[in-house]
XYZ file of C-alpha atoms in Angstrom:
496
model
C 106.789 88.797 122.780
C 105.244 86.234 125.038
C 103.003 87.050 128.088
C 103.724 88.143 131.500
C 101.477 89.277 134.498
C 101.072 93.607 135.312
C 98.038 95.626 137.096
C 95.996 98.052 136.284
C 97.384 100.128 138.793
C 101.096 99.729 137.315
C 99.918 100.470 133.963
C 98.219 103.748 135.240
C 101.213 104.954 136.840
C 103.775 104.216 134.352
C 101.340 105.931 132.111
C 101.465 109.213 134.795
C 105.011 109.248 135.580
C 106.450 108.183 132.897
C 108.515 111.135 131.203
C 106.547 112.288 128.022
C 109.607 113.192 126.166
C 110.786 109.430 126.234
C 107.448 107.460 126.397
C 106.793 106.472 122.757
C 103.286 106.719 121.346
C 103.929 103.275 119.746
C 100.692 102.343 120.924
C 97.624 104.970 120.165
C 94.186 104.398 120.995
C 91.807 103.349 117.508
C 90.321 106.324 118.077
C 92.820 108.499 118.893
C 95.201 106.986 116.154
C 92.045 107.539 113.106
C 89.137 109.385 112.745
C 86.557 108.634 109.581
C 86.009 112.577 109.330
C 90.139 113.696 109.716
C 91.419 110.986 107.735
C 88.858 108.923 105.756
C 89.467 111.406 103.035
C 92.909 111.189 103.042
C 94.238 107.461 103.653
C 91.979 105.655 101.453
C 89.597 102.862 103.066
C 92.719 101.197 105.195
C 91.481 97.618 104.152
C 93.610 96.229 106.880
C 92.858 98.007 109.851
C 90.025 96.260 111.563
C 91.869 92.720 110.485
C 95.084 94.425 112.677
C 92.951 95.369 115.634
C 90.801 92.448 115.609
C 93.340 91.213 118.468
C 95.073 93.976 120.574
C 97.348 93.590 123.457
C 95.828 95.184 126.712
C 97.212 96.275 129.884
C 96.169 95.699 133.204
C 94.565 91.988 132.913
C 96.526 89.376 134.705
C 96.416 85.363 133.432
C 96.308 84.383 137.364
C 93.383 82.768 138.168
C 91.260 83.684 141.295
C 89.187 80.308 141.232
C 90.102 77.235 139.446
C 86.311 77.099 137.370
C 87.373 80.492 136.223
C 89.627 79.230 133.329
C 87.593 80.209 130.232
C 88.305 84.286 131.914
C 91.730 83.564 130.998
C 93.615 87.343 129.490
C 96.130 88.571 127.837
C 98.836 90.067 129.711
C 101.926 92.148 128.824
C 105.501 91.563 129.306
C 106.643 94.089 131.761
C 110.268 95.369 130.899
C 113.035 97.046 131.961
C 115.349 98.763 128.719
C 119.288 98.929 129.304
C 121.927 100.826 126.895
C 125.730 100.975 126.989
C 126.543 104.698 125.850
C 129.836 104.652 124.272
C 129.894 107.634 121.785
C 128.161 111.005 121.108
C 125.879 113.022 123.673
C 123.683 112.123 126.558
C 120.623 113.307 124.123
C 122.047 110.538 121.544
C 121.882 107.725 124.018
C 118.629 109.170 125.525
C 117.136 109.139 121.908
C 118.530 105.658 121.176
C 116.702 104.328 124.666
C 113.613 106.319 123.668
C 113.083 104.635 120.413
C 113.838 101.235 121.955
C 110.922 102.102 124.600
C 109.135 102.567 121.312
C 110.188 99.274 119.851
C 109.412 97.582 122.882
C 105.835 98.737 122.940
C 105.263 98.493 119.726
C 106.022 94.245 120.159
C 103.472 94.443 123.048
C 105.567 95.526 126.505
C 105.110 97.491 129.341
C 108.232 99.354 129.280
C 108.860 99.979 133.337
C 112.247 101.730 133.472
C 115.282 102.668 131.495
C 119.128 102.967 132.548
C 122.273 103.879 130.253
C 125.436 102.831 130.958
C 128.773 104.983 130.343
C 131.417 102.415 128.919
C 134.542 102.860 126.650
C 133.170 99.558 124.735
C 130.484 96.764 125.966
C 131.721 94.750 127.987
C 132.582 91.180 126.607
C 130.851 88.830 129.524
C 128.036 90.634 130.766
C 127.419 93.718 128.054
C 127.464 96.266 130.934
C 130.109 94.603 133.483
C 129.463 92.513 136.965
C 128.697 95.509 138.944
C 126.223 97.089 136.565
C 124.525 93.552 136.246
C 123.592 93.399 139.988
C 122.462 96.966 139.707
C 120.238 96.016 136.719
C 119.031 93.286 139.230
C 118.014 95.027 141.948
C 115.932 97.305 139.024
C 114.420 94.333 138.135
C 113.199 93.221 141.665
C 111.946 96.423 142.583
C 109.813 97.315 139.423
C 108.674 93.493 139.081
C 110.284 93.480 135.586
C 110.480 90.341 133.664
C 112.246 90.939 130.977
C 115.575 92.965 129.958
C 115.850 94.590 126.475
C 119.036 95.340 126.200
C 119.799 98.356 123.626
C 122.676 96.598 121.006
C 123.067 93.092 119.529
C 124.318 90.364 122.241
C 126.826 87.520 121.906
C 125.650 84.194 122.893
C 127.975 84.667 125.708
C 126.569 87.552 127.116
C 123.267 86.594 126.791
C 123.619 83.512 129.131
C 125.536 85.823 131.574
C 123.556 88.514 132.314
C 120.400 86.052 132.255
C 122.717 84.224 135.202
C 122.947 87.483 137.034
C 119.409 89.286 136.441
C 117.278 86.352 136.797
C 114.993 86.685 133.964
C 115.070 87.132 130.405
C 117.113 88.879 128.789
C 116.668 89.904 125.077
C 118.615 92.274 122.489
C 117.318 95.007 120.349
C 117.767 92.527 117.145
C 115.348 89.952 118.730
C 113.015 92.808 119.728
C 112.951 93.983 116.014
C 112.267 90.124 114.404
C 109.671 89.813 116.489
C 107.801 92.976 115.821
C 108.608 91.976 111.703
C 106.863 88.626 113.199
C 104.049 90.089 114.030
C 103.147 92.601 111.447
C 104.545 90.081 107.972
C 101.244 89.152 106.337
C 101.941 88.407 102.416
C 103.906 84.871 102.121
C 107.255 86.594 101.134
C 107.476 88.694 103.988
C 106.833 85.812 106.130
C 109.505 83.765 104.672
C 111.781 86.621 104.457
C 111.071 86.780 108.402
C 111.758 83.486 109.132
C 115.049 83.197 107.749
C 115.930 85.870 109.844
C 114.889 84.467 113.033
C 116.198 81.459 111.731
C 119.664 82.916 110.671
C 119.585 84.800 114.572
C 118.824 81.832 116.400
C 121.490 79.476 114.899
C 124.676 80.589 116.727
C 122.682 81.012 120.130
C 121.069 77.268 120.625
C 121.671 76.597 124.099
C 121.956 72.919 125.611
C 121.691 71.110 128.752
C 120.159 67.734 130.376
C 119.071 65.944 127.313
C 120.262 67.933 124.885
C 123.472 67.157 125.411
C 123.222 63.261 125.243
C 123.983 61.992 121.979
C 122.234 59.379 119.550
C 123.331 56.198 118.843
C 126.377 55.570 116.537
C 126.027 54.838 112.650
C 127.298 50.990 112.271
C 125.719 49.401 108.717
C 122.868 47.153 110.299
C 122.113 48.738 113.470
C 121.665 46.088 116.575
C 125.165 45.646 117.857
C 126.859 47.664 115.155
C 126.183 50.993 116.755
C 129.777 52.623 116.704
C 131.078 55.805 117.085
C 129.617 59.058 119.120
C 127.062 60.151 116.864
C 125.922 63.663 117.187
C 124.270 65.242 120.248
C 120.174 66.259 119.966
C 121.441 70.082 119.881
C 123.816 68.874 117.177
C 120.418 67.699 115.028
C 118.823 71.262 116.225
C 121.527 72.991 114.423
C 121.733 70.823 111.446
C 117.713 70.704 111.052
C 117.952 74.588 111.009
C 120.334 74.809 108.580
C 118.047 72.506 106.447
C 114.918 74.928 107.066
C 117.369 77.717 106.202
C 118.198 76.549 102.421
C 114.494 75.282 102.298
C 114.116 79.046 103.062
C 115.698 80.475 100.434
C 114.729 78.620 97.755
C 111.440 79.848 98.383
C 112.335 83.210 98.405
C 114.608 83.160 95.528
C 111.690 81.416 93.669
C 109.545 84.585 94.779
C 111.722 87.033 93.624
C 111.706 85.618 90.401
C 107.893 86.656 90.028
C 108.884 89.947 91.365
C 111.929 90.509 88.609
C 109.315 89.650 86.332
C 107.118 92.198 86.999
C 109.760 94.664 87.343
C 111.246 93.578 83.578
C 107.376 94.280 82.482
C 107.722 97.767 83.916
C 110.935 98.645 82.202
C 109.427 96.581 79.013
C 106.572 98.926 78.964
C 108.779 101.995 79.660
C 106.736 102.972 82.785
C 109.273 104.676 85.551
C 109.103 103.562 88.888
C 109.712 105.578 92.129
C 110.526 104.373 95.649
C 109.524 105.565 99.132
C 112.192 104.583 101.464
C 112.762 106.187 105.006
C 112.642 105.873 108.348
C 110.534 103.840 110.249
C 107.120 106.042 111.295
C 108.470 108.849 109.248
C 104.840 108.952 107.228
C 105.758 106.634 103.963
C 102.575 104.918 103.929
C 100.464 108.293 104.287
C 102.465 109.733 102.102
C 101.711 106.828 99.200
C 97.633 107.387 100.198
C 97.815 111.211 99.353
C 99.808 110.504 96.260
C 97.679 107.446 95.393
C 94.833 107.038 97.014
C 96.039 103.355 97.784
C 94.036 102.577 101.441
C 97.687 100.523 102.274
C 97.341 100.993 106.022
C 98.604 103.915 108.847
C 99.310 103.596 111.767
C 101.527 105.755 114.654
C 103.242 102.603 115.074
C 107.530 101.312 114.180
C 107.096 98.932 111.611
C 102.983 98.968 111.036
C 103.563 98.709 107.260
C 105.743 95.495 106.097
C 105.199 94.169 102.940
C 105.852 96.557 99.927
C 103.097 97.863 97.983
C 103.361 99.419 94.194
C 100.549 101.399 92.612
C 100.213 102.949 89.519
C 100.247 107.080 89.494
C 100.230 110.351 87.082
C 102.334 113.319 87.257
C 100.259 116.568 86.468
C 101.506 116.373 82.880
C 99.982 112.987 82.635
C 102.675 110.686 82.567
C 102.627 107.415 84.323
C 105.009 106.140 87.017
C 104.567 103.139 89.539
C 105.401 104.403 93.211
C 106.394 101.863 95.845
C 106.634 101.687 99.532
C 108.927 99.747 100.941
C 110.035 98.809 104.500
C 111.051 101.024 106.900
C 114.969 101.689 108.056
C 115.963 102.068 111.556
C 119.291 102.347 113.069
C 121.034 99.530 113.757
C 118.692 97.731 111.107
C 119.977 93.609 111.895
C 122.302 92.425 109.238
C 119.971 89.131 108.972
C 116.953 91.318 107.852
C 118.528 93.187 105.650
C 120.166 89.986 103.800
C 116.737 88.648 103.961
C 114.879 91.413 102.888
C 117.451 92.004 100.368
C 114.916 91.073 97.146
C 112.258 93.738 99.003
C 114.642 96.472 99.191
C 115.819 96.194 95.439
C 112.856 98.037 94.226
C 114.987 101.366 95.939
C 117.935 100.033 93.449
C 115.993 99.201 90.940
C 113.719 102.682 90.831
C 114.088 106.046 88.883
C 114.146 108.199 91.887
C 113.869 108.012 95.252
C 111.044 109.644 97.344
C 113.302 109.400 100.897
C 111.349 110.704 103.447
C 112.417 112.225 106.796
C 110.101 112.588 110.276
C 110.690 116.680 110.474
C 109.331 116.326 113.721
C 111.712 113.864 115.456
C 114.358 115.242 117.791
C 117.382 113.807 115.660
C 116.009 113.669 111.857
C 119.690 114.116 110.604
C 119.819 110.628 112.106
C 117.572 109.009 110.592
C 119.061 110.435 107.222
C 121.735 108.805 107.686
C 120.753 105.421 109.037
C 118.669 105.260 105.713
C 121.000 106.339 103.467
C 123.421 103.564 105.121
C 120.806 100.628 104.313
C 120.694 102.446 101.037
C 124.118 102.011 100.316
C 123.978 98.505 101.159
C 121.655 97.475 98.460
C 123.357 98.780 95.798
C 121.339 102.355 94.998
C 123.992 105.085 95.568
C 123.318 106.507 92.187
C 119.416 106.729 91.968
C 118.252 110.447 92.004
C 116.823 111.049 95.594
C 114.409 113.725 96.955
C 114.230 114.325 100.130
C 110.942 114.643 101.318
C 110.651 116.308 104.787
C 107.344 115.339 105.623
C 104.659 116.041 109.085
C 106.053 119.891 108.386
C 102.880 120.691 110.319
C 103.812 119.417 113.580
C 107.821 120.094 112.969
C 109.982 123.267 114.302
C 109.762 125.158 111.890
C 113.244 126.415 112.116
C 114.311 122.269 112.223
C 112.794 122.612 108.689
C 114.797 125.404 107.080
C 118.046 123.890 108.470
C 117.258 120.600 106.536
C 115.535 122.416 103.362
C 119.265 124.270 103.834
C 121.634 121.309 104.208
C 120.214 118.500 102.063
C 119.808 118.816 97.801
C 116.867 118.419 96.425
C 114.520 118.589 99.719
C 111.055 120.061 99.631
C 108.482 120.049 103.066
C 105.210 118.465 102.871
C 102.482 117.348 104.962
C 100.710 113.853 104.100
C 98.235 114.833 106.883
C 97.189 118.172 105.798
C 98.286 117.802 102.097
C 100.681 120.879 102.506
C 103.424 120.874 99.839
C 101.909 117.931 97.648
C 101.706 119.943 94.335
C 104.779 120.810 94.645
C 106.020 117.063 95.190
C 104.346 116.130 92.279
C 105.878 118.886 90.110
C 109.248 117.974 91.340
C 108.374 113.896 90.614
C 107.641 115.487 87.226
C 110.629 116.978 86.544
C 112.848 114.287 88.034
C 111.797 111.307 86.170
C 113.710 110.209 83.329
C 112.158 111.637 80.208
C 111.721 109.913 76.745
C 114.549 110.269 74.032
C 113.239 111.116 71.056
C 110.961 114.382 69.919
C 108.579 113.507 67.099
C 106.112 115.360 65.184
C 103.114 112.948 63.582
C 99.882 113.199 61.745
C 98.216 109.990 62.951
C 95.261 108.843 60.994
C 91.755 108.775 63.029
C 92.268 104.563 62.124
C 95.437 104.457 64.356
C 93.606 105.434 67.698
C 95.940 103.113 69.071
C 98.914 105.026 68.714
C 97.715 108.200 70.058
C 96.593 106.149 73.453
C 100.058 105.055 73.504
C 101.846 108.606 73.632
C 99.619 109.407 76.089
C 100.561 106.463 78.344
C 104.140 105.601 77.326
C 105.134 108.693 75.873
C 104.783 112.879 77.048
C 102.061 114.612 74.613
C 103.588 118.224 74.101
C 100.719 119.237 72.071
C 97.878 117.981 70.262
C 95.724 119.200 67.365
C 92.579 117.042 65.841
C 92.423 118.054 61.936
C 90.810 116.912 58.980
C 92.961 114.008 58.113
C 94.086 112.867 61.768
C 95.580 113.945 64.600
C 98.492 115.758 64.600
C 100.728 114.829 67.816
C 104.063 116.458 68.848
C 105.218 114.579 71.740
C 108.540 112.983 73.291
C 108.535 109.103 72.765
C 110.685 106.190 73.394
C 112.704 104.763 70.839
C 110.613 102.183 69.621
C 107.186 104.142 69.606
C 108.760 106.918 67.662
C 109.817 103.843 65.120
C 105.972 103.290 64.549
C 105.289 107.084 64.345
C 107.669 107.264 62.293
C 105.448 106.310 58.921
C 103.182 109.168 59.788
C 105.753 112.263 60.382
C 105.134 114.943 57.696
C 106.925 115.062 54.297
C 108.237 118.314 55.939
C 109.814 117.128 58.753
């Protein structure tokens, strides 16, 4: 989000006053958000941490200048804003918790958030989103806090985007918009980027707005130009729209291009036998700390909506010692845009394309039923309705505990856990073991001491049931795939 002027003094105050049951800790001090003694130990080296908060947002410095020589002291500045929802189903807690995590949205792109109203409506309304009378309301908000911007909780129309700009006097953005631009910000790897783009891209189409020059249209198309200039031709928001569309195909090309190396990789996987699990969940429900005590992987954490974009797959062992790959992906939140989701599409089919999915739930949140099913819903959309899930209640140290046994009571296959502490992580990892798909076939095999090879690959491919070194080789009982047990298969006992 772009820059706008606020005090010290504001920034204070909101900070004071501000209720703490709705003010969003988006936004945690370095120091406050990771320690090297809590949490060096258990989320890896976080590689990308100091490149993240090599440039940090700051309140309280303004952009004006007090003398003209003064230009080099030029700061940052937040966007001060003021968050609006229409409430048209459910409870007041619903559309309180629905404002609350936009105030944590907001800050997480880099605003001040200054105030918050809800609106009770059958259905938004069609010109304004919250009606005439409302709209003056909201602009008399906006004058006295100093607000210049409106975040508006829901997904606006072209329409009534212009209107309630007409009537407010200052921006006016939707909670899509506020979501592409925190994905802006935090895409680093070259897919996510493009993948982010096309959203924007895909958003911004249908709400190109024209006046003065954009209007006037270009010169006709006669065959040698000169005097042969016929015709309207189209207007310069007319080439906008078409250049977009060009960008947009560009777009996807590239993508689709990039998830061909990723279907690769994925067919090498299956290839090699090696079962692949998913983390999907919630946005800040703990996926990424969750993958470090499983993995060790250093991806990074943050108390932040969104802090971790681009997937990451590592390699891990069950306690058995079978291997899996475990992926995080990107994290769900309600209303998730329909653009990002069609563009994030090839990221999201490692969930359809796993073994089992790790779907992890915030057990501290107010609503984590919620965010259950907002996740599940994405999930749904991508195709992975019949994947094995787990659900894996996670920050059980800071959660109710009675929250927990209603949701280790009402969903299958749940167990609580604590990425943090490491509470409940053996038990995970017995459950991953038990979960996975196992190998077909049960072999016995006397495998000469000149076929090392083959005993490596039971261990890695295959799940050693026992093992016994003898005189004339080693004699391996084990579940294999099909085509191992086919090279075993020389060495199985007369016997047998």
């Amino acid at each position: 989000m772009t820059s706008s002027s606020s005090s010290s003094q504001d920034a204070q105050s909101f900070v004071q006053n501000y209720p703490e049951g709705l003010r969003a800790d988006a936004l945690m001090e370095e120091d406050v958000a990771w320690s090297h003694e809590i949490d060096g130990a258990r989320d890896g080296e976080q590689f990308d941490r100091a490149e993240r908060a090599a440039l940090r947002r700051v309140a309280g410095l303004s952009t004006e200048l007090e003398d003209v020589t003064e230009v080099e002291y030029r700061q940052l500045r937040l966007e001060r804003v003021v968050l609006v929802g229409v409430w048209t189903s459910g409870t007041v807690q619903d559309a309180e918790n629905s404002l609350a995590e936009l105030a944590a949205l907001a800050e997480t792109a880099g605003a001040l958030v200054l105030d918050g109203v809800v609106q009770r409506r059958d259905k938004p309304d069609p010109a304004t989103y919250i009606g005439s009378g409302k709209a003056l309301e909201l602009r008399d908000i906006v004058l006295e806090t100093g607000a210049d911007t409106v975040v508006c909780d829901g997904e606006l129309s072209p329409g009534q985007l212009i209107h309630l700009e007409d009537v407010v006097k200052v921006k006016v953005i939707d909670r899509t918009a506020l979501i592409l631009d925190i994905f802006a910000q935090h895409a680093k790897s070259r897919e996510g980027k493009a993948q982010v783009a096309l959203a924007q891209m895909q958003y911004m189409l249908p709400r190109l707005r024209g006046w003065g020059q954009s209007l006037s249209r270009q010169m006709g198309g006669g065959k040698g130009g000169g005097l042969a200039t016929r015709g309207p031709g189209e207007t310069k928001i007319e080439t906008d729209r078409r250049r977009i569309r060009e960008k947009m195909a560009k777009m996807r090309r590239e993508i689709a291009e990039m998830k061909t190396g990723r279907e690769i990789k994925r067919q090498e996987r299956k290839r090699n036998k090696v079962p692949s699990v998913a983390i999907a969940g919630y946005t800040n429900a703990g996926k990424s700390s969750l993958l470090n005590r499983l993995t060790g992987a250093g991806v990074l954490v943050e108390n932040a909506l969104f802090a971790t974009l681009d997937p990451t797959v590592r390699r891990a062992e069950t306690p058995s010692g079978r291997l899996y790959t475990l992926a995080d992906t990107v994290g769900f939140v309600r209303h998730l845009p329909h653009h990002l989701v069609e563009a994030f599409r090839s990221t999201m089919e490692e969930v359809g394309e796993s073994d089992l999915i790790l779907h992890v739930v915030d057990g501290s949140h107010p609503a984590p039923e919620e965010q259950l099913a907002a996740v599940r819903e994405v999930i749904r959309e991508v195709g992975a309705v019949d994947v094995p899930e787990i659900v894996v209640i996670n920050k059980a140290d800071a959660a109710d505990p009675l929250t927990i046994q209603r949701l280790l009571r009402t969903q299958r296959h749940a167990i609580a856990v604590s990425a943090r502490t490491g509470a409940g992580i053996e038990e995970l990892l017995g459950l991953i073991d038990a979960e996975l798909p196992r190998p077909e076939v049960e072999i016995e095999a006397l495998v000469p001491y000149t076929h090392g090879k083959l005993v490596a690959r039971t261990h890695a491919d295959g799940e050693v049931l026992s093992e016994e070194h003898t005189a004339e080789g080693t004699l391996l009982k084990a579940r294999v795939h099909e085509e191992l047990a086919a090279e075993l298969a020389p060495f199985v006992p007369a016997a047998h």
